[in-house]
PDB file of C-alpha atoms and ligand atoms in Angstrom:
ATOM      1  CA  UNK A   1     -11.869  -6.562  33.192  1.00 91.00           C
ATOM      2  CA  UNK A   2      -9.960  -9.469  31.684  1.00 96.00           C
ATOM      3  CA  UNK A   3     -10.035 -10.552  28.048  1.00 97.00           C
ATOM      4  CA  UNK A   4     -12.258 -13.575  27.430  1.00 97.00           C
ATOM      5  CA  UNK A   5      -9.876 -14.856  24.765  1.00 97.00           C
ATOM      6  CA  UNK A   6      -6.170 -14.213  24.266  1.00 96.00           C
ATOM      7  CA  UNK A   7      -5.895 -10.767  22.586  1.00 96.00           C
ATOM      8  CA  UNK A   8      -4.473 -10.983  19.061  1.00 96.00           C
ATOM      9  CA  UNK A   9      -0.871  -9.849  18.630  1.00 96.00           C
ATOM     10  CA  UNK A  10      -0.174  -6.279  17.505  1.00 98.00           C
ATOM     11  CA  UNK A  11       0.938  -6.138  13.862  1.00 98.00           C
ATOM     12  CA  UNK A  12       4.329  -4.460  13.540  1.00 98.00           C
ATOM     13  CA  UNK A  13       6.821  -3.240  10.960  1.00 98.00           C
ATOM     14  CA  UNK A  14      10.536  -3.112  11.844  1.00 98.00           C
ATOM     15  CA  UNK A  15      12.267   0.262  11.788  1.00 98.00           C
ATOM     16  CA  UNK A  16      15.737   0.881  10.366  1.00 98.00           C
ATOM     17  CA  UNK A  17      18.043   1.377  13.335  1.00 95.00           C
ATOM     18  CA  UNK A  18      15.889  -0.678  15.674  1.00 97.00           C
ATOM     19  CA  UNK A  19      12.435  -0.857  17.168  1.00 98.00           C
ATOM     20  CA  UNK A  20       9.024  -1.884  15.881  1.00 98.00           C
ATOM     21  CA  UNK A  21       6.264   0.332  14.496  1.00 98.00           C
ATOM     22  CA  UNK A  22       2.850  -0.887  15.758  1.00 98.00           C
ATOM     23  CA  UNK A  23       0.204  -0.836  13.023  1.00 98.00           C
ATOM     24  CA  UNK A  24      -3.321   0.393  13.676  1.00 98.00           C
ATOM     25  CA  UNK A  25      -4.945   0.605  10.239  1.00 98.00           C
ATOM     26  CA  UNK A  26      -3.842   0.334   6.618  1.00 98.00           C
ATOM     27  CA  UNK A  27      -5.318   2.724   4.081  1.00 98.00           C
ATOM     28  CA  UNK A  28      -4.602   2.570   0.356  1.00 98.00           C
ATOM     29  CA  UNK A  29      -5.225   5.050  -2.443  1.00 97.00           C
ATOM     30  CA  UNK A  30      -6.292   3.867  -5.896  1.00 93.00           C
ATOM     31  CA  UNK A  31      -5.034   5.113  -9.271  1.00 91.00           C
ATOM     32  CA  UNK A  32      -2.617   7.748  -8.037  1.00 94.00           C
ATOM     33  CA  UNK A  33      -0.229   7.724 -11.004  1.00 94.00           C
ATOM     34  CA  UNK A  34      -1.678   8.856 -14.325  1.00 88.00           C
ATOM     35  CA  UNK A  35      -0.138   6.085 -16.449  1.00 86.00           C
ATOM     36  CA  UNK A  36      -1.448   3.402 -14.073  1.00 82.00           C
ATOM     37  CA  UNK A  37      -4.915   4.983 -14.036  1.00 81.00           C
ATOM     38  CA  UNK A  38      -4.924   4.683 -17.831  1.00 84.00           C
ATOM     39  CA  UNK A  39      -3.733   1.037 -17.821  1.00 86.00           C
ATOM     40  CA  UNK A  40      -6.586   0.236 -15.369  1.00 83.00           C
ATOM     41  CA  UNK A  41      -9.113   1.878 -17.716  1.00 83.00           C
ATOM     42  CA  UNK A  42      -9.481   5.037 -15.635  1.00 80.00           C
ATOM     43  CA  UNK A  43      -9.111   8.751 -16.040  1.00 78.00           C
ATOM     44  CA  UNK A  44      -5.569  10.156 -15.724  1.00 79.00           C
ATOM     45  CA  UNK A  45      -6.856  13.545 -14.622  1.00 78.00           C
ATOM     46  CA  UNK A  46      -7.003  14.822 -11.093  1.00 80.00           C
ATOM     47  CA  UNK A  47     -10.319  13.309 -10.127  1.00 83.00           C
ATOM     48  CA  UNK A  48     -10.858  13.093  -6.356  1.00 86.00           C
ATOM     49  CA  UNK A  49      -8.812  10.318  -4.750  1.00 90.00           C
ATOM     50  CA  UNK A  50     -10.546   7.136  -3.635  1.00 93.00           C
ATOM     51  CA  UNK A  51      -9.495   4.813  -0.876  1.00 97.00           C
ATOM     52  CA  UNK A  52      -9.715   1.220   0.247  1.00 98.00           C
ATOM     53  CA  UNK A  53      -8.208  -0.651   3.190  1.00 98.00           C
ATOM     54  CA  UNK A  54      -6.116  -3.637   4.020  1.00 98.00           C
ATOM     55  CA  UNK A  55      -5.804  -5.233   7.430  1.00 98.00           C
ATOM     56  CA  UNK A  56      -2.962  -4.321   9.819  1.00 98.00           C
ATOM     57  CA  UNK A  57      -1.512  -7.828   9.776  1.00 98.00           C
ATOM     58  CA  UNK A  58      -1.647  -7.955   5.964  1.00 98.00           C
ATOM     59  CA  UNK A  59       1.599  -5.948   6.171  1.00 98.00           C
ATOM     60  CA  UNK A  60       4.304  -8.577   5.979  1.00 98.00           C
ATOM     61  CA  UNK A  61       7.987  -7.791   6.528  1.00 98.00           C
ATOM     62  CA  UNK A  62       9.090 -11.443   6.096  1.00 98.00           C
ATOM     63  CA  UNK A  63      10.320 -11.164   2.499  1.00 98.00           C
ATOM     64  CA  UNK A  64       8.124 -14.103   1.519  1.00 98.00           C
ATOM     65  CA  UNK A  65       4.753 -13.822  -0.225  1.00 98.00           C
ATOM     66  CA  UNK A  66       2.615 -16.961  -0.114  1.00 98.00           C
ATOM     67  CA  UNK A  67       0.690 -17.151  -3.391  1.00 98.00           C
ATOM     68  CA  UNK A  68      -2.929 -16.774  -2.259  1.00 98.00           C
ATOM     69  CA  UNK A  69      -5.761 -19.182  -2.821  1.00 95.00           C
ATOM     70  CA  UNK A  70      -8.714 -18.522  -5.107  1.00 96.00           C
ATOM     71  CA  UNK A  71      -6.776 -16.575  -7.704  1.00 98.00           C
ATOM     72  CA  UNK A  72      -4.716 -17.300 -10.774  1.00 98.00           C
ATOM     73  CA  UNK A  73      -3.824 -13.692 -11.578  1.00 98.00           C
ATOM     74  CA  UNK A  74      -2.012 -12.010  -8.687  1.00 98.00           C
ATOM     75  CA  UNK A  75      -0.403  -8.670  -9.517  1.00 98.00           C
ATOM     76  CA  UNK A  76       2.391  -6.617  -7.932  1.00 98.00           C
ATOM     77  CA  UNK A  77       1.913  -2.891  -7.277  1.00 98.00           C
ATOM     78  CA  UNK A  78       5.011  -1.208  -5.814  1.00 98.00           C
ATOM     79  CA  UNK A  79       4.054   1.695  -3.530  1.00 98.00           C
ATOM     80  CA  UNK A  80       5.487   4.197  -1.085  1.00 98.00           C
ATOM     81  CA  UNK A  81       4.171   3.403   2.398  1.00 98.00           C
ATOM     82  CA  UNK A  82       3.663   6.300   4.811  1.00 98.00           C
ATOM     83  CA  UNK A  83       3.534   5.551   8.557  1.00 99.00           C
ATOM     84  CA  UNK A  84       1.856   8.039  10.874  1.00 98.00           C
ATOM     85  CA  UNK A  85       3.055   9.038  14.348  1.00 98.00           C
ATOM     86  CA  UNK A  86       0.128  11.419  14.821  1.00 98.00           C
ATOM     87  CA  UNK A  87      -3.345  11.808  13.398  1.00 98.00           C
ATOM     88  CA  UNK A  88      -6.578  13.690  13.746  1.00 98.00           C
ATOM     89  CA  UNK A  89      -9.539  14.874  11.683  1.00 98.00           C
ATOM     90  CA  UNK A  90      -9.453  17.542   8.987  1.00 98.00           C
ATOM     91  CA  UNK A  91      -5.668  17.775   9.057  1.00 98.00           C
ATOM     92  CA  UNK A  92      -4.614  20.794   6.958  1.00 98.00           C
ATOM     93  CA  UNK A  93      -2.327  19.981   3.995  1.00 98.00           C
ATOM     94  CA  UNK A  94       0.401  22.169   5.444  1.00 98.00           C
ATOM     95  CA  UNK A  95       0.383  20.255   8.738  1.00 98.00           C
ATOM     96  CA  UNK A  96       0.121  16.754   7.222  1.00 98.00           C
ATOM     97  CA  UNK A  97       3.825  15.952   6.955  1.00 98.00           C
ATOM     98  CA  UNK A  98       4.287  16.700  10.664  1.00 98.00           C
ATOM     99  CA  UNK A  99       2.118  13.612  11.306  1.00 98.00           C
ATOM    100  CA  UNK A 100       4.471  11.293   9.410  1.00 98.00           C
ATOM    101  CA  UNK A 101       6.807   8.995  11.325  1.00 98.00           C
ATOM    102  CA  UNK A 102       8.518   7.497   8.293  1.00 98.00           C
ATOM    103  CA  UNK A 103       8.424   5.737   4.961  1.00 98.00           C
ATOM    104  CA  UNK A 104       8.916   2.262   3.516  1.00 98.00           C
ATOM    105  CA  UNK A 105       8.770   0.354   0.255  1.00 98.00           C
ATOM    106  CA  UNK A 106       5.645  -1.805   0.045  1.00 98.00           C
ATOM    107  CA  UNK A 107       3.867  -3.930  -2.542  1.00 98.00           C
ATOM    108  CA  UNK A 108       0.075  -3.849  -2.783  1.00 98.00           C
ATOM    109  CA  UNK A 109      -0.464  -7.438  -3.940  1.00 98.00           C
ATOM    110  CA  UNK A 110      -3.792  -7.761  -5.737  1.00 98.00           C
ATOM    111  CA  UNK A 111      -5.882 -10.743  -6.794  1.00 98.00           C
ATOM    112  CA  UNK A 112      -6.610  -9.013 -10.120  1.00 98.00           C
ATOM    113  CA  UNK A 113      -9.065 -11.616 -11.367  1.00 98.00           C
ATOM    114  CA  UNK A 114     -11.186 -11.184  -8.224  1.00 98.00           C
ATOM    115  CA  UNK A 115     -10.859  -7.398  -8.438  1.00 98.00           C
ATOM    116  CA  UNK A 116     -11.970  -7.369 -12.095  1.00 97.00           C
ATOM    117  CA  UNK A 117     -14.998  -9.451 -11.158  1.00 97.00           C
ATOM    118  CA  UNK A 118     -15.791  -7.187  -8.177  1.00 97.00           C
ATOM    119  CA  UNK A 119     -15.576  -4.088 -10.389  1.00 96.00           C
ATOM    120  CA  UNK A 120     -17.884  -5.678 -12.964  1.00 97.00           C
ATOM    121  CA  UNK A 121     -20.435  -6.584 -10.293  1.00 97.00           C
ATOM    122  CA  UNK A 122     -19.976  -3.249  -8.442  1.00 97.00           C
ATOM    123  CA  UNK A 123     -18.915  -5.111  -5.336  1.00 97.00           C
ATOM    124  CA  UNK A 124     -16.295  -4.051  -2.761  1.00 96.00           C
ATOM    125  CA  UNK A 125     -12.629  -4.953  -3.253  1.00 96.00           C
ATOM    126  CA  UNK A 126     -11.685  -6.644   0.021  1.00 97.00           C
ATOM    127  CA  UNK A 127     -11.325 -10.166  -1.341  1.00 97.00           C
ATOM    128  CA  UNK A 128      -9.013  -8.809  -4.031  1.00 98.00           C
ATOM    129  CA  UNK A 129      -6.952  -6.552  -1.789  1.00 98.00           C
ATOM    130  CA  UNK A 130      -7.204  -7.385   1.912  1.00 98.00           C
ATOM    131  CA  UNK A 131      -6.118 -11.018   1.979  1.00 98.00           C
ATOM    132  CA  UNK A 132      -3.499 -12.465   4.327  1.00 97.00           C
ATOM    133  CA  UNK A 133       0.039 -11.177   3.808  1.00 98.00           C
ATOM    134  CA  UNK A 134      -1.121  -9.099   0.817  1.00 98.00           C
ATOM    135  CA  UNK A 135       1.239  -6.206   1.558  1.00 98.00           C
ATOM    136  CA  UNK A 136       4.919  -7.156   1.706  1.00 99.00           C
ATOM    137  CA  UNK A 137       6.756  -4.221   3.273  1.00 98.00           C
ATOM    138  CA  UNK A 138      10.374  -3.271   3.899  1.00 98.00           C
ATOM    139  CA  UNK A 139      11.840  -1.627   6.966  1.00 98.00           C
ATOM    140  CA  UNK A 140      10.449   1.781   7.882  1.00 98.00           C
ATOM    141  CA  UNK A 141      12.884   4.661   7.593  1.00 98.00           C
ATOM    142  CA  UNK A 142      12.170   7.551   9.957  1.00 98.00           C
ATOM    143  CA  UNK A 143      11.505  10.918   8.329  1.00 98.00           C
ATOM    144  CA  UNK A 144      13.975  12.291  10.859  1.00 98.00           C
ATOM    145  CA  UNK A 145      16.659  10.424   8.876  1.00 97.00           C
ATOM    146  CA  UNK A 146      15.569  10.931   5.244  1.00 98.00           C
ATOM    147  CA  UNK A 147      13.116  13.830   5.267  1.00 98.00           C
ATOM    148  CA  UNK A 148       9.914  13.611   3.206  1.00 98.00           C
ATOM    149  CA  UNK A 149      10.665  12.229  -0.265  1.00 98.00           C
ATOM    150  CA  UNK A 150       8.586  13.859  -3.018  1.00 96.00           C
ATOM    151  CA  UNK A 151      10.632  12.657  -5.982  1.00 96.00           C
ATOM    152  CA  UNK A 152      12.769   9.629  -6.717  1.00 97.00           C
ATOM    153  CA  UNK A 153      12.568   6.480  -8.827  1.00 98.00           C
ATOM    154  CA  UNK A 154       9.982   3.841  -7.931  1.00 98.00           C
ATOM    155  CA  UNK A 155      10.797   0.482  -9.505  1.00 98.00           C
ATOM    156  CA  UNK A 156       9.859  -3.163  -9.376  1.00 98.00           C
ATOM    157  CA  UNK A 157      11.633  -5.998 -11.157  1.00 98.00           C
ATOM    158  CA  UNK A 158      10.546  -9.634 -11.381  1.00 98.00           C
ATOM    159  CA  UNK A 159      13.406 -12.135 -11.732  1.00 98.00           C
ATOM    160  CA  UNK A 160      15.673  -9.255 -12.731  1.00 98.00           C
ATOM    161  CA  UNK A 161      13.338  -7.926 -15.446  1.00 98.00           C
ATOM    162  CA  UNK A 162      12.148  -4.354 -14.873  1.00 98.00           C
ATOM    163  CA  UNK A 163       8.336  -4.283 -14.804  1.00 98.00           C
ATOM    164  CA  UNK A 164       7.420  -1.027 -13.055  1.00 98.00           C
ATOM    165  CA  UNK A 165       9.323   2.207 -13.336  1.00 97.00           C
ATOM    166  CA  UNK A 166       7.979   5.544 -12.203  1.00 97.00           C
ATOM    167  CA  UNK A 167       8.833   8.479  -9.995  1.00 97.00           C
ATOM    168  CA  UNK A 168       7.310   9.739  -6.764  1.00 97.00           C
ATOM    169  CA  UNK A 169       6.959  13.109  -8.487  1.00 95.00           C
ATOM    170  CA  UNK A 170       4.326  11.535 -10.792  1.00 95.00           C
ATOM    171  CA  UNK A 171       1.837  11.041  -7.960  1.00 96.00           C
ATOM    172  CA  UNK A 172      -1.461  12.748  -8.838  1.00 95.00           C
ATOM    173  CA  UNK A 173      -2.190  13.326  -5.124  1.00 95.00           C
ATOM    174  CA  UNK A 174       0.913  14.066  -3.058  1.00 96.00           C
ATOM    175  CA  UNK A 175       1.504  12.629   0.408  1.00 98.00           C
ATOM    176  CA  UNK A 176       0.314  15.757   2.325  1.00 98.00           C
ATOM    177  CA  UNK A 177      -2.855  15.883   0.196  1.00 97.00           C
ATOM    178  CA  UNK A 178      -3.511  12.174   0.735  1.00 97.00           C
ATOM    179  CA  UNK A 179      -3.180  12.537   4.522  1.00 98.00           C
ATOM    180  CA  UNK A 180      -5.354  15.660   4.536  1.00 98.00           C
ATOM    181  CA  UNK A 181      -8.082  14.108   2.362  1.00 97.00           C
ATOM    182  CA  UNK A 182      -8.127  10.801   4.253  1.00 97.00           C
ATOM    183  CA  UNK A 183      -8.523  12.732   7.513  1.00 98.00           C
ATOM    184  CA  UNK A 184     -11.725  14.262   6.173  1.00 97.00           C
ATOM    185  CA  UNK A 185     -13.276  10.790   6.020  1.00 97.00           C
ATOM    186  CA  UNK A 186     -11.498   8.914   8.828  1.00 98.00           C
ATOM    187  CA  UNK A 187     -10.021   9.936  12.153  1.00 98.00           C
ATOM    188  CA  UNK A 188      -6.363   9.171  11.571  1.00 98.00           C
ATOM    189  CA  UNK A 189      -4.205   8.046  14.479  1.00 98.00           C
ATOM    190  CA  UNK A 190      -0.666   7.009  15.365  1.00 98.00           C
ATOM    191  CA  UNK A 191       0.021   3.593  13.859  1.00 98.00           C
ATOM    192  CA  UNK A 192      -1.890   4.197  10.641  1.00 99.00           C
ATOM    193  CA  UNK A 193      -0.089   3.239   7.437  1.00 98.00           C
ATOM    194  CA  UNK A 194      -1.013   4.602   4.015  1.00 98.00           C
ATOM    195  CA  UNK A 195      -0.065   2.987   0.697  1.00 98.00           C
ATOM    196  CA  UNK A 196       0.117   5.807  -1.817  1.00 98.00           C
ATOM    197  CA  UNK A 197      -0.584   4.141  -5.174  1.00 97.00           C
ATOM    198  CA  UNK A 198       1.487   2.502  -7.879  1.00 97.00           C
ATOM    199  CA  UNK A 199       3.089   3.576 -11.155  1.00 96.00           C
ATOM    200  CA  UNK A 200       2.236   1.740 -14.393  1.00 95.00           C
ATOM    201  CA  UNK A 201       3.577  -1.678 -15.299  1.00 97.00           C
ATOM    202  CA  UNK A 202       1.626  -3.814 -12.857  1.00 97.00           C
ATOM    203  CA  UNK A 203       1.519  -7.476 -13.798  1.00 98.00           C
ATOM    204  CA  UNK A 204       1.266 -11.059 -12.605  1.00 98.00           C
ATOM    205  CA  UNK A 205       3.733 -13.072 -10.558  1.00 98.00           C
ATOM    206  CA  UNK A 206       3.955 -16.799  -9.907  1.00 98.00           C
ATOM    207  CA  UNK A 207       5.429 -19.121  -7.313  1.00 98.00           C
ATOM    208  CA  UNK A 208       9.212 -19.242  -7.390  1.00 98.00           C
ATOM    209  CA  UNK A 209       9.600 -15.728  -8.761  1.00 98.00           C
ATOM    210  CA  UNK A 210      11.430 -12.949  -6.927  1.00 98.00           C
ATOM    211  CA  UNK A 211      10.160  -9.368  -6.781  1.00 98.00           C
ATOM    212  CA  UNK A 212      12.704  -6.633  -6.147  1.00 98.00           C
ATOM    213  CA  UNK A 213      11.183  -3.260  -5.362  1.00 98.00           C
ATOM    214  CA  UNK A 214      13.009  -0.033  -4.684  1.00 98.00           C
ATOM    215  CA  UNK A 215      12.211   3.590  -3.968  1.00 98.00           C
ATOM    216  CA  UNK A 216      15.068   6.037  -4.337  1.00 98.00           C
ATOM    217  CA  UNK A 217      15.888   7.638  -1.014  1.00 97.00           C
ATOM    218  CA  UNK A 218      13.700   5.200   0.923  1.00 98.00           C
ATOM    219  CA  UNK A 219      14.971   1.661   0.482  1.00 98.00           C
ATOM    220  CA  UNK A 220      14.675  -1.688  -1.205  1.00 98.00           C
ATOM    221  CA  UNK A 221      12.492  -4.742  -0.725  1.00 98.00           C
ATOM    222  CA  UNK A 222      13.123  -8.280  -1.941  1.00 98.00           C
ATOM    223  CA  UNK A 223      10.193 -10.685  -1.847  1.00 98.00           C
ATOM    224  CA  UNK A 224      10.093 -14.311  -2.877  1.00 98.00           C
ATOM    225  CA  UNK A 225       6.746 -15.663  -4.097  1.00 98.00           C
ATOM    226  CA  UNK A 226       6.229 -19.038  -2.407  1.00 98.00           C
TER     227      UNK A 226
HETATM  228 MN1  LIG B   1      -2.344  -0.172  -5.163  1.00 91.35          MN
END
């Protein structure tokens, strides 16, 4: 059977050392660092994780972030991205890391004004989170090269001024637990990418500014807001 329209292109993320990682789905975890949970008005304790999604082609490796329409308060959230080479349902915590292909630095860009309104009205978050090019991402580094980072500085600076500074070790839910829990709700599969939450210090950016994100042991990401 032939397609009745041209099939859309596969979203991809470049891999350090060559090749492209094809993206199937993008899952994100909310409030996964205690200090950020508090700054968002939440509970810093280990309440069950909650998830939302972005679209595969929201991942943008171009290094340019077009300031989105319909918002005047767009925030940066630097996050460790986890890319899966295998999936399944009810993945045990102790087998979760074996599903991971690699890691990257990503930024969960958020139309905070629209998110605040959605929260107030108890509406879903898509318009705040899943807009075009809302997840700048750096090159994926295979776990075969760097292992599975569980500690290391997570930082984001805007125009050279440090805004976010945390450590992977501060994650409330660790990568294996995130993969295991997600797989209880969704059938995970190769190509899935998970953004694992952001440390405190989120804040607005504007056109012309430059975001520089880094995760120790993983990489760096420079993004110009245009
Ligand atoms: Mn986030």
